[in-house]
mmCIF file of C-alpha atoms in Angstrom:
data_model
loop_
_atom_site.group_PDB
_atom_site.id
_atom_site.type_symbol
_atom_site.label_atom_id
_atom_site.label_comp_id
_atom_site.label_asym_id
_atom_site.label_seq_id
_atom_site.Cartn_x
_atom_site.Cartn_y
_atom_site.Cartn_z
ATOM 1 C CA UNK A 154 -8.236 -22.304 10.817
ATOM 2 C CA UNK A 155 -7.839 -24.873 7.815
ATOM 3 C CA UNK A 156 -6.392 -24.507 4.640
ATOM 4 C CA UNK A 157 -7.337 -27.066 1.451
ATOM 5 C CA UNK A 158 -5.270 -27.921 -1.611
ATOM 6 C CA UNK A 159 -7.442 -28.660 -4.745
ATOM 7 C CA UNK A 160 -4.252 -30.919 -7.070
ATOM 8 C CA UNK A 161 -5.222 -30.729 -10.508
ATOM 9 C CA UNK A 162 -1.635 -31.759 -11.634
ATOM 10 C CA UNK A 163 1.119 -32.470 -9.641
ATOM 11 C CA UNK A 164 3.749 -30.643 -11.550
ATOM 12 C CA UNK A 165 1.116 -27.466 -11.652
ATOM 13 C CA UNK A 166 -0.650 -27.130 -7.977
ATOM 14 C CA UNK A 167 -3.336 -24.557 -7.460
ATOM 15 C CA UNK A 168 -3.824 -23.547 -4.090
ATOM 16 C CA UNK A 169 -7.266 -22.376 -2.482
ATOM 17 C CA UNK A 170 -7.466 -20.887 1.229
ATOM 18 C CA UNK A 171 -9.693 -19.314 3.332
ATOM 19 C CA UNK A 172 -10.752 -18.974 6.739
ATOM 20 C CA UNK A 173 -13.889 -18.395 8.769
ATOM 21 C CA UNK A 174 -13.706 -13.907 8.243
ATOM 22 C CA UNK A 175 -12.759 -13.866 4.443
ATOM 23 C CA UNK A 176 -12.739 -15.807 1.674
ATOM 24 C CA UNK A 177 -9.942 -15.155 -0.981
ATOM 25 C CA UNK A 178 -8.742 -17.184 -4.193
ATOM 26 C CA UNK A 179 -5.264 -17.319 -3.758
ATOM 27 C CA UNK A 180 -3.808 -19.692 -6.999
ATOM 28 C CA UNK A 181 -0.070 -20.547 -7.020
ATOM 29 C CA UNK A 182 2.267 -22.864 -8.924
ATOM 30 C CA UNK A 183 4.524 -24.493 -6.506
ATOM 31 C CA UNK A 184 6.006 -26.978 -8.514
ATOM 32 C CA UNK A 185 9.265 -25.733 -7.712
ATOM 33 C CA UNK A 186 8.829 -25.713 -4.040
ATOM 34 C CA UNK A 187 7.147 -29.296 -3.297
ATOM 35 C CA UNK A 188 7.686 -32.371 -4.230
ATOM 36 C CA UNK A 189 4.133 -34.224 -3.865
ATOM 37 C CA UNK A 190 4.071 -37.336 -2.635
ATOM 38 C CA UNK A 191 3.748 -40.166 -4.912
ATOM 39 C CA UNK A 192 0.928 -42.549 -3.281
ATOM 40 C CA UNK A 193 -2.325 -43.312 -3.829
ATOM 41 C CA UNK A 194 -3.579 -41.089 -1.392
ATOM 42 C CA UNK A 195 -2.281 -38.076 -3.557
ATOM 43 C CA UNK A 196 -5.966 -36.638 -4.676
ATOM 44 C CA UNK A 197 -7.189 -36.499 -1.088
ATOM 45 C CA UNK A 198 -4.248 -34.902 0.764
ATOM 46 C CA UNK A 199 -5.489 -32.306 3.364
ATOM 47 C CA UNK A 200 -2.801 -29.312 3.799
ATOM 48 C CA UNK A 201 -2.707 -27.675 7.043
ATOM 49 C CA UNK A 202 -0.490 -24.249 7.287
ATOM 50 C CA UNK A 203 1.158 -24.591 10.742
ATOM 51 C CA UNK A 204 0.928 -21.876 12.030
ATOM 52 C CA UNK A 205 -1.959 -20.031 10.184
ATOM 53 C CA UNK A 206 -0.404 -16.556 11.916
ATOM 54 C CA UNK A 207 2.801 -16.797 10.702
ATOM 55 C CA UNK A 208 0.727 -16.688 7.232
ATOM 56 C CA UNK A 209 -0.704 -13.678 8.468
ATOM 57 C CA UNK A 210 2.353 -12.276 10.163
ATOM 58 C CA UNK A 211 5.706 -13.047 8.178
ATOM 59 C CA UNK A 212 6.286 -12.865 4.427
ATOM 60 C CA UNK A 213 4.152 -15.399 2.664
ATOM 61 C CA UNK A 214 7.265 -18.446 2.277
ATOM 62 C CA UNK A 215 5.421 -20.124 4.906
ATOM 63 C CA UNK A 216 5.944 -24.042 6.295
ATOM 64 C CA UNK A 217 3.574 -26.375 4.625
ATOM 65 C CA UNK A 218 2.670 -29.354 5.865
ATOM 66 C CA UNK A 219 0.614 -32.286 3.745
ATOM 67 C CA UNK A 220 -1.078 -34.748 5.650
ATOM 68 C CA UNK A 221 -1.592 -38.088 3.616
ATOM 69 C CA UNK A 222 -4.121 -40.355 3.458
ATOM 70 C CA UNK A 223 -4.256 -42.724 6.013
ATOM 71 C CA UNK A 224 -1.710 -41.159 8.452
ATOM 72 C CA UNK A 225 -1.684 -39.564 11.444
ATOM 73 C CA UNK A 226 0.943 -37.556 11.259
ATOM 74 C CA UNK A 227 1.541 -34.311 9.629
ATOM 75 C CA UNK A 228 4.328 -34.247 7.176
ATOM 76 C CA UNK A 229 7.168 -31.443 6.898
ATOM 77 C CA UNK A 230 7.474 -31.641 2.360
ATOM 78 C CA UNK A 231 8.240 -28.104 2.505
ATOM 79 C CA UNK A 232 11.289 -26.439 4.568
ATOM 80 C CA UNK A 233 10.418 -23.030 6.828
ATOM 81 C CA UNK A 234 12.407 -20.937 4.000
ATOM 82 C CA UNK A 235 11.624 -17.999 6.010
ATOM 83 C CA UNK A 236 14.534 -18.248 8.292
ATOM 84 C CA UNK A 237 15.419 -14.188 7.609
ATOM 85 C CA UNK A 238 11.811 -12.785 8.951
ATOM 86 C CA UNK A 239 12.921 -14.853 12.219
ATOM 87 C CA UNK A 240 9.663 -15.487 13.320
ATOM 88 C CA UNK A 241 8.519 -17.522 16.357
ATOM 89 C CA UNK A 242 6.300 -20.226 14.981
ATOM 90 C CA UNK A 243 4.978 -20.701 18.328
ATOM 91 C CA UNK A 244 3.489 -17.482 18.934
ATOM 92 C CA UNK A 245 0.046 -17.656 18.548
ATOM 93 C CA UNK A 246 -2.514 -14.579 16.117
ATOM 94 C CA UNK A 247 -4.036 -12.698 19.014
ATOM 95 C CA UNK A 248 -0.318 -12.627 20.530
ATOM 96 C CA UNK A 249 0.861 -11.534 17.660
ATOM 97 C CA UNK A 250 -2.061 -9.163 16.758
ATOM 98 C CA UNK A 251 -1.548 -7.665 20.053
ATOM 99 C CA UNK A 252 2.270 -6.915 18.921
ATOM 100 C CA UNK A 253 2.186 -5.734 15.951
ATOM 101 C CA UNK A 254 -1.055 -5.112 14.533
ATOM 102 C CA UNK A 255 -0.004 -2.755 12.040
ATOM 103 C CA UNK A 256 2.793 -4.342 10.131
ATOM 104 C CA UNK A 257 5.756 -2.596 12.247
ATOM 105 C CA UNK A 258 7.948 -4.319 12.217
ATOM 106 C CA UNK A 259 8.025 -4.061 7.986
ATOM 107 C CA UNK A 260 9.908 -7.611 8.129
ATOM 108 C CA UNK A 261 11.802 -8.073 4.718
ATOM 109 C CA UNK A 262 9.916 -10.052 2.085
ATOM 110 C CA UNK A 263 11.440 -13.444 0.466
ATOM 111 C CA UNK A 264 11.578 -13.828 -3.098
ATOM 112 C CA UNK A 265 8.755 -16.286 -3.389
ATOM 113 C CA UNK A 266 8.791 -17.853 -7.220
ATOM 114 C CA UNK A 267 8.577 -14.150 -9.390
ATOM 115 C CA UNK A 268 6.865 -12.214 -6.568
ATOM 116 C CA UNK A 269 8.283 -10.567 -3.460
ATOM 117 C CA UNK A 270 5.251 -10.220 -1.286
ATOM 118 C CA UNK A 271 4.399 -8.458 2.695
ATOM 119 C CA UNK A 272 1.669 -9.650 4.321
ATOM 120 C CA UNK A 273 0.356 -8.439 8.529
ATOM 121 C CA UNK A 274 -1.837 -8.771 10.490
ATOM 122 C CA UNK A 275 -4.757 -6.582 9.101
ATOM 123 C CA UNK A 276 -4.861 -7.902 5.344
ATOM 124 C CA UNK A 277 -7.199 -10.149 3.601
ATOM 125 C CA UNK A 278 -3.977 -10.745 0.841
ATOM 126 C CA UNK A 279 -3.690 -11.040 -3.046
ATOM 127 C CA UNK A 280 -1.053 -12.624 -4.316
ATOM 128 C CA UNK A 281 0.132 -12.730 -7.936
ATOM 129 C CA UNK A 282 3.523 -13.588 -10.109
ATOM 130 C CA UNK A 283 4.302 -13.377 -13.581
ATOM 131 C CA UNK A 284 2.351 -16.161 -13.989
ATOM 132 C CA UNK A 285 -1.008 -15.996 -12.053
ATOM 133 C CA UNK A 286 -3.852 -14.000 -13.980
ATOM 134 C CA UNK A 287 -7.380 -13.402 -12.315
ATOM 135 C CA UNK A 288 -9.595 -16.218 -11.745
ATOM 136 C CA UNK A 289 -12.941 -16.468 -12.757
ATOM 137 C CA UNK A 290 -14.121 -16.291 -9.026
ATOM 138 C CA UNK A 291 -11.762 -14.226 -8.144
ATOM 139 C CA UNK A 292 -13.464 -10.655 -7.163
ATOM 140 C CA UNK A 293 -11.519 -9.178 -9.643
ATOM 141 C CA UNK A 294 -13.526 -10.259 -12.406
ATOM 142 C CA UNK A 295 -16.606 -8.026 -13.068
ATOM 143 C CA UNK A 296 -18.794 -8.591 -16.234
ATOM 144 C CA UNK A 297 -16.924 -11.027 -17.866
ATOM 145 C CA UNK A 298 -13.592 -8.128 -17.664
ATOM 146 C CA UNK A 299 -10.160 -9.773 -16.482
ATOM 147 C CA UNK A 300 -7.845 -7.640 -14.898
ATOM 148 C CA UNK A 301 -4.755 -9.033 -16.036
ATOM 149 C CA UNK A 302 -2.074 -8.188 -14.021
ATOM 150 C CA UNK A 303 0.573 -9.399 -16.050
ATOM 151 C CA UNK A 304 -0.003 -6.615 -18.751
ATOM 152 C CA UNK A 305 0.168 -2.934 -18.180
ATOM 153 C CA UNK A 306 -2.593 -2.023 -15.454
ATOM 154 C CA UNK A 307 -3.607 1.364 -16.480
ATOM 155 C CA UNK A 308 -5.922 1.018 -19.743
ATOM 156 C CA UNK A 309 -7.731 -1.369 -18.324
ATOM 157 C CA UNK A 310 -9.315 -0.239 -14.654
ATOM 158 C CA UNK A 311 -11.760 1.944 -16.040
ATOM 159 C CA UNK A 312 -13.410 -1.084 -17.563
ATOM 160 C CA UNK A 313 -14.615 -2.401 -13.561
ATOM 161 C CA UNK A 314 -17.665 0.091 -14.370
ATOM 162 C CA UNK A 315 -18.958 0.510 -10.577
ATOM 163 C CA UNK A 316 -17.091 -2.594 -9.373
ATOM 164 C CA UNK A 317 -13.510 -0.346 -9.432
ATOM 165 C CA UNK A 318 -14.156 1.356 -6.313
ATOM 166 C CA UNK A 319 -14.227 -2.486 -4.085
ATOM 167 C CA UNK A 320 -11.770 -3.500 -6.398
ATOM 168 C CA UNK A 321 -9.452 -0.745 -5.713
ATOM 169 C CA UNK A 322 -9.535 -1.374 -1.882
ATOM 170 C CA UNK A 323 -8.335 -4.901 -2.059
ATOM 171 C CA UNK A 324 -4.911 -4.414 -1.698
ATOM 172 C CA UNK A 325 -1.823 -6.420 -3.298
ATOM 173 C CA UNK A 326 0.999 -6.357 -0.931
ATOM 174 C CA UNK A 327 4.048 -6.517 -2.471
ATOM 175 C CA UNK A 328 7.596 -4.892 -2.955
ATOM 176 C CA UNK A 329 6.945 -5.382 -6.405
ATOM 177 C CA UNK A 330 4.690 -2.800 -8.289
ATOM 178 C CA UNK A 331 2.892 -3.557 -11.638
ATOM 179 C CA UNK A 332 3.174 -1.743 -14.907
ATOM 180 C CA UNK A 333 0.924 1.252 -15.265
ATOM 181 C CA UNK A 334 1.889 1.906 -18.879
ATOM 182 C CA UNK A 335 3.379 0.306 -22.333
ATOM 183 C CA UNK A 336 5.405 2.997 -23.422
ATOM 184 C CA UNK A 337 8.194 3.087 -22.249
ATOM 185 C CA UNK A 338 8.130 7.121 -21.251
ATOM 186 C CA UNK A 339 4.996 7.072 -19.766
ATOM 187 C CA UNK A 340 6.302 3.829 -17.451
ATOM 188 C CA UNK A 341 9.297 5.403 -16.067
ATOM 189 C CA UNK A 342 7.498 9.036 -15.673
ATOM 190 C CA UNK A 343 5.622 7.103 -13.033
ATOM 191 C CA UNK A 344 8.185 5.991 -10.993
ATOM 192 C CA UNK A 345 10.064 8.027 -8.041
ATOM 193 C CA UNK A 346 12.652 6.850 -5.664
ATOM 194 C CA UNK A 347 11.235 9.249 -2.513
ATOM 195 C CA UNK A 348 14.610 10.786 -1.905
ATOM 196 C CA UNK A 349 13.671 12.853 -5.157
ATOM 197 C CA UNK A 350 11.448 15.167 -3.363
ATOM 198 C CA UNK A 351 13.576 16.770 -1.147
ATOM 199 C CA UNK A 352 16.290 16.573 -3.249
ATOM 200 C CA UNK A 353 14.295 18.351 -6.483
ATOM 201 C CA UNK A 354 12.063 20.304 -3.998
ATOM 202 C CA UNK A 355 14.279 21.864 -1.256
ATOM 203 C CA UNK A 356 16.009 24.093 -3.307
ATOM 204 C CA UNK A 357 12.977 25.556 -5.070
ATOM 205 C CA UNK A 358 12.043 25.995 -1.502
ATOM 206 C CA UNK A 359 14.594 27.888 -0.563
ATOM 207 C CA UNK A 360 14.735 29.974 -3.571
ATOM 208 C CA UNK A 361 11.584 31.151 -3.248
ATOM 209 C CA UNK A 362 12.030 32.285 0.480
ATOM 210 C CA UNK A 363 15.458 34.119 -0.971
ATOM 211 C CA UNK A 364 13.354 36.229 -3.273
ATOM 212 C CA UNK A 365 11.093 37.554 0.187
ATOM 213 C CA UNK A 366 14.274 37.856 1.631
ATOM 214 C CA UNK A 367 15.264 40.008 -1.267
ATOM 215 C CA UNK A 368 12.384 42.052 -1.236
ATOM 216 C CA UNK A 369 13.063 43.224 2.394
ATOM 217 C CA UNK A 370 11.014 40.865 3.802
ATOM 218 C CA UNK A 371 12.626 40.940 8.276
ATOM 219 C CA UNK A 372 13.566 37.209 9.672
ATOM 220 C CA UNK A 373 9.927 36.810 12.017
ATOM 221 C CA UNK A 374 7.182 37.881 9.269
ATOM 222 C CA UNK A 375 9.676 35.440 7.177
ATOM 223 C CA UNK A 376 9.130 32.583 9.559
ATOM 224 C CA UNK A 377 5.712 33.185 10.556
ATOM 225 C CA UNK A 378 4.891 33.579 6.511
ATOM 226 C CA UNK A 379 6.318 30.072 6.251
ATOM 227 C CA UNK A 380 5.260 28.491 9.522
ATOM 228 C CA UNK A 381 1.687 29.880 8.132
ATOM 229 C CA UNK A 382 1.986 28.151 4.840
ATOM 230 C CA UNK A 383 3.181 24.498 5.966
ATOM 231 C CA UNK A 384 0.051 24.904 8.252
ATOM 232 C CA UNK A 385 -2.092 26.000 5.125
ATOM 233 C CA UNK A 386 0.103 22.774 3.614
ATOM 234 C CA UNK A 387 -1.486 20.267 6.499
ATOM 235 C CA UNK A 388 -4.934 21.599 5.769
ATOM 236 C CA UNK A 389 -4.551 21.418 1.763
ATOM 237 C CA UNK A 390 -3.518 18.036 1.744
ATOM 238 C CA UNK A 391 -6.554 16.917 4.397
ATOM 239 C CA UNK A 392 -8.493 17.912 1.587
ATOM 240 C CA UNK A 393 -6.873 17.130 -1.711
ATOM 241 C CA UNK A 394 -6.940 13.314 0.247
ATOM 242 C CA UNK A 395 -11.027 13.475 1.095
ATOM 243 C CA UNK A 396 -12.475 14.674 -1.388
ATOM 244 C CA UNK A 397 -9.520 14.283 -4.423
ATOM 245 C CA UNK A 398 -8.348 11.261 -4.552
ATOM 246 C CA UNK A 399 -11.011 9.619 -2.248
ATOM 247 C CA UNK A 400 -13.594 10.858 -5.324
ATOM 248 C CA UNK A 401 -16.200 7.861 -5.894
ATOM 249 C CA UNK A 402 -15.783 6.919 -9.824
ATOM 250 C CA UNK A 403 -17.366 4.431 -12.406
ATOM 251 C CA UNK A 404 -16.738 5.565 -15.382
ATOM 252 C CA UNK A 405 -14.076 4.147 -17.627
ATOM 253 C CA UNK A 406 -12.226 8.100 -17.407
ATOM 254 C CA UNK A 407 -13.054 8.287 -13.774
ATOM 255 C CA UNK A 408 -11.605 5.274 -13.161
ATOM 256 C CA UNK A 409 -8.975 5.362 -14.780
ATOM 257 C CA UNK A 410 -7.927 8.877 -13.181
ATOM 258 C CA UNK A 411 -8.351 8.089 -10.710
ATOM 259 C CA UNK A 412 -6.063 4.998 -10.017
ATOM 260 C CA UNK A 413 -3.485 7.019 -11.688
ATOM 261 C CA UNK A 414 -3.879 9.722 -8.864
ATOM 262 C CA UNK A 415 -4.179 7.302 -6.300
ATOM 263 C CA UNK A 416 -6.280 4.400 -6.583
ATOM 264 C CA UNK A 417 -2.942 2.622 -7.087
ATOM 265 C CA UNK A 418 -1.607 3.668 -4.077
ATOM 266 C CA UNK A 419 -4.083 1.691 -2.363
ATOM 267 C CA UNK A 420 -3.791 -0.970 -4.362
ATOM 268 C CA UNK A 421 -0.024 -1.595 -4.356
ATOM 269 C CA UNK A 422 -0.142 -0.242 -0.930
ATOM 270 C CA UNK A 423 3.753 -1.394 -0.775
ATOM 271 C CA UNK A 424 5.207 -0.077 -3.913
ATOM 272 C CA UNK A 425 8.186 2.135 -3.081
ATOM 273 C CA UNK A 426 8.815 3.727 -6.227
ATOM 274 C CA UNK A 427 5.310 4.939 -6.550
ATOM 275 C CA UNK A 428 4.518 6.157 -3.337
ATOM 276 C CA UNK A 429 5.669 9.819 -3.529
ATOM 277 C CA UNK A 430 4.198 12.246 -6.319
ATOM 278 C CA UNK A 431 5.920 12.384 -9.090
ATOM 279 C CA UNK A 432 8.120 15.469 -9.827
ATOM 280 C CA UNK A 433 6.432 16.644 -13.646
ATOM 281 C CA UNK A 434 3.456 16.370 -12.358
ATOM 282 C CA UNK A 435 3.393 18.530 -8.864
ATOM 283 C CA UNK A 436 5.158 20.968 -11.118
ATOM 284 C CA UNK A 437 1.772 20.875 -13.333
ATOM 285 C CA UNK A 438 -0.034 20.703 -10.168
ATOM 286 C CA UNK A 439 1.781 23.793 -8.501
ATOM 287 C CA UNK A 440 1.195 26.571 -11.109
ATOM 288 C CA UNK A 441 -2.223 27.182 -10.383
ATOM 289 C CA UNK A 442 -1.480 27.319 -6.513
ATOM 290 C CA UNK A 443 1.315 29.821 -7.258
ATOM 291 C CA UNK A 444 -0.924 31.917 -9.376
ATOM 292 C CA UNK A 445 -3.757 31.403 -6.510
ATOM 293 C CA UNK A 446 -1.380 32.623 -3.584
ATOM 294 C CA UNK A 447 0.096 35.820 -5.596
ATOM 295 C CA UNK A 448 -3.676 36.960 -5.773
ATOM 296 C CA UNK A 449 -4.082 36.535 -1.881
ATOM 297 C CA UNK A 450 -0.498 38.155 -0.682
ATOM 298 C CA UNK A 451 1.617 40.946 -1.640
ATOM 299 C CA UNK A 452 4.624 40.280 -3.997
ATOM 300 C CA UNK A 453 6.939 39.757 -1.337
ATOM 301 C CA UNK A 454 5.151 37.748 1.238
ATOM 302 C CA UNK A 455 3.964 35.670 -1.803
ATOM 303 C CA UNK A 456 7.201 34.312 -2.180
ATOM 304 C CA UNK A 457 7.367 32.818 1.380
ATOM 305 C CA UNK A 458 4.183 31.680 1.520
ATOM 306 C CA UNK A 459 4.206 28.915 -1.552
ATOM 307 C CA UNK A 460 7.822 28.379 -0.283
ATOM 308 C CA UNK A 461 6.216 27.524 3.326
ATOM 309 C CA UNK A 462 3.341 25.814 1.639
ATOM 310 C CA UNK A 463 5.811 23.206 -0.878
ATOM 311 C CA UNK A 464 8.193 22.805 2.430
ATOM 312 C CA UNK A 465 4.856 21.341 3.563
ATOM 313 C CA UNK A 466 4.691 19.214 0.608
ATOM 314 C CA UNK A 467 7.748 18.034 0.699
ATOM 315 C CA UNK A 468 7.914 16.870 4.780
ATOM 316 C CA UNK A 469 3.934 15.703 4.291
ATOM 317 C CA UNK A 470 5.611 13.298 1.094
ATOM 318 C CA UNK A 471 8.909 11.920 2.981
ATOM 319 C CA UNK A 472 6.398 11.105 6.040
ATOM 320 C CA UNK A 473 4.251 9.679 3.572
ATOM 321 C CA UNK A 474 6.969 6.927 2.412
ATOM 322 C CA UNK A 475 8.190 6.736 6.078
ATOM 323 C CA UNK A 476 5.279 5.661 7.276
ATOM 324 C CA UNK A 477 4.793 2.777 4.740
ATOM 325 C CA UNK A 478 8.809 1.632 4.699
ATOM 326 C CA UNK A 479 10.022 2.872 8.018
ATOM 327 C CA UNK A 480 10.201 1.326 11.427
ATOM 328 C CA UNK A 481 9.843 4.121 13.866
ATOM 329 C CA UNK A 482 11.146 3.524 17.129
ATOM 330 C CA UNK A 483 9.239 6.332 19.011
ATOM 331 C CA UNK A 484 5.698 7.298 20.441
ATOM 332 C CA UNK A 485 4.494 9.649 18.308
ATOM 333 C CA UNK A 486 5.757 8.090 14.474
ATOM 334 C CA UNK A 487 5.032 5.002 15.914
ATOM 335 C CA UNK A 488 0.866 5.952 16.523
ATOM 336 C CA UNK A 489 1.141 8.132 13.060
ATOM 337 C CA UNK A 490 2.031 4.927 11.514
ATOM 338 C CA UNK A 491 -0.516 3.252 12.867
ATOM 339 C CA UNK A 492 -2.961 5.439 12.208
ATOM 340 C CA UNK A 493 -2.681 5.704 8.808
ATOM 341 C CA UNK A 494 -1.760 1.926 8.010
ATOM 342 C CA UNK A 495 -5.567 1.779 9.327
ATOM 343 C CA UNK A 496 -6.863 4.083 6.624
ATOM 344 C CA UNK A 497 -5.347 1.661 4.448
ATOM 345 C CA UNK A 498 -6.118 -1.076 5.331
ATOM 346 C CA UNK A 499 -9.324 -1.248 7.778
ATOM 347 C CA UNK A 500 -11.133 2.274 7.388
ATOM 348 C CA UNK A 501 -11.048 4.004 4.476
ATOM 349 C CA UNK A 502 -13.507 6.575 4.456
ATOM 350 C CA UNK A 503 -11.340 7.700 7.853
ATOM 351 C CA UNK A 504 -7.756 8.788 8.671
ATOM 352 C CA UNK A 505 -7.363 11.323 6.314
ATOM 353 C CA UNK A 506 -4.170 13.153 7.550
ATOM 354 C CA UNK A 507 -0.796 12.208 7.132
ATOM 355 C CA UNK A 508 0.912 13.971 8.722
ATOM 356 C CA UNK A 509 -1.534 15.462 11.488
ATOM 357 C CA UNK A 510 -4.908 13.644 12.630
ATOM 358 C CA UNK A 511 -5.828 17.541 13.184
ATOM 359 C CA UNK A 512 -8.094 17.845 10.165
ATOM 360 C CA UNK A 513 -9.806 14.843 11.038
ATOM 361 C CA UNK A 514 -10.320 16.044 14.631
ATOM 362 C CA UNK A 515 -11.645 19.024 13.419
ATOM 363 C CA UNK A 516 -13.938 17.530 10.211
ATOM 364 C CA UNK A 517 -15.299 14.555 12.578
ATOM 365 C CA UNK A 518 -13.729 12.219 9.922
ATOM 366 C CA UNK A 519 -11.263 10.782 13.160
ATOM 367 C CA UNK A 520 -11.818 6.479 12.737
ATOM 368 C CA UNK A 521 -13.345 4.535 15.439
ATOM 369 C CA UNK A 522 -11.573 3.253 18.337
ATOM 370 C CA UNK A 523 -9.790 -0.215 17.591
ATOM 371 C CA UNK A 524 -9.350 -3.094 20.551
ATOM 372 C CA UNK A 525 -6.196 -4.389 18.933
ATOM 373 C CA UNK A 526 -7.828 -8.132 20.817
ATOM 374 C CA UNK A 527 -10.894 -7.646 18.024
ATOM 375 C CA UNK A 528 -8.472 -7.962 14.857
#
């Protein structure tokens, strides 16, 4: 693997990185990071990332070595500013993939200019910061339309048309989420801290279950209905994720609505404030499901059944957040995290279960087995 530099201006260098498996455009202003060598060989600088696997495994605060024309040894011109991640610079890419193929370490992002970026061995990464706009050679450019990452995104993505599907599955792995709306109120409503889900919805769960108790439902019957509600939720979780969240769109409003519903999560999978579902939107969506449960169950059993389903939702949203930002120590949650990140970064049309792979097994959407050494 080699990294090459095209020096446009020593005060505003533009980097283009590529390797044998992917060709991704990355433009970065590094004037405050690198003092370009002031010799006659400046135009022939050859840049090597040492080592490449640290770009994939650790944060993008990387060590860059520059080799001037006519010299045989690389010269360190940028100190390794990624000491906080405590990455072993001697570790090989293959060993890294075997050790941590699904970003399980969740290294702490380091500040890089105006952006915080995470990366891992599965990703071809698109970077951005406040000064970066999509380049004409980047896949963000479709039919002369440029998605400007400096502006509110929601009403831009519809213009991508049929290219939206490809664009939305090229993840920007950054803890800094994009702006959705120019309107401050709408923007506020799109951001939700994970703990708001149990704080808001668990009392509602208790209220529904209490209603069934007040109507004389016995404890064994109550427990059975709550468990049944959770089980029904797992099927609903799978169905919504597969058939609604991953519906293919190409019209302006189709793309726009899909981006709001789920596309934003695939485009920005580490955006912690847009990982759980906003409570206001959840409340709206709950109404038809509550009416459906009332039609299918008796007055005394409907609240317990619905409360169980709502409890299943709370478990799902909290689990989903943990799979992205947690660091599981035991085998079951570690495997679940691997399973879900595989859905994000390798095979988006498989592995729709979040809290379990049960319905993927039932409906034949399990992802194929992966060999970590081949990644």
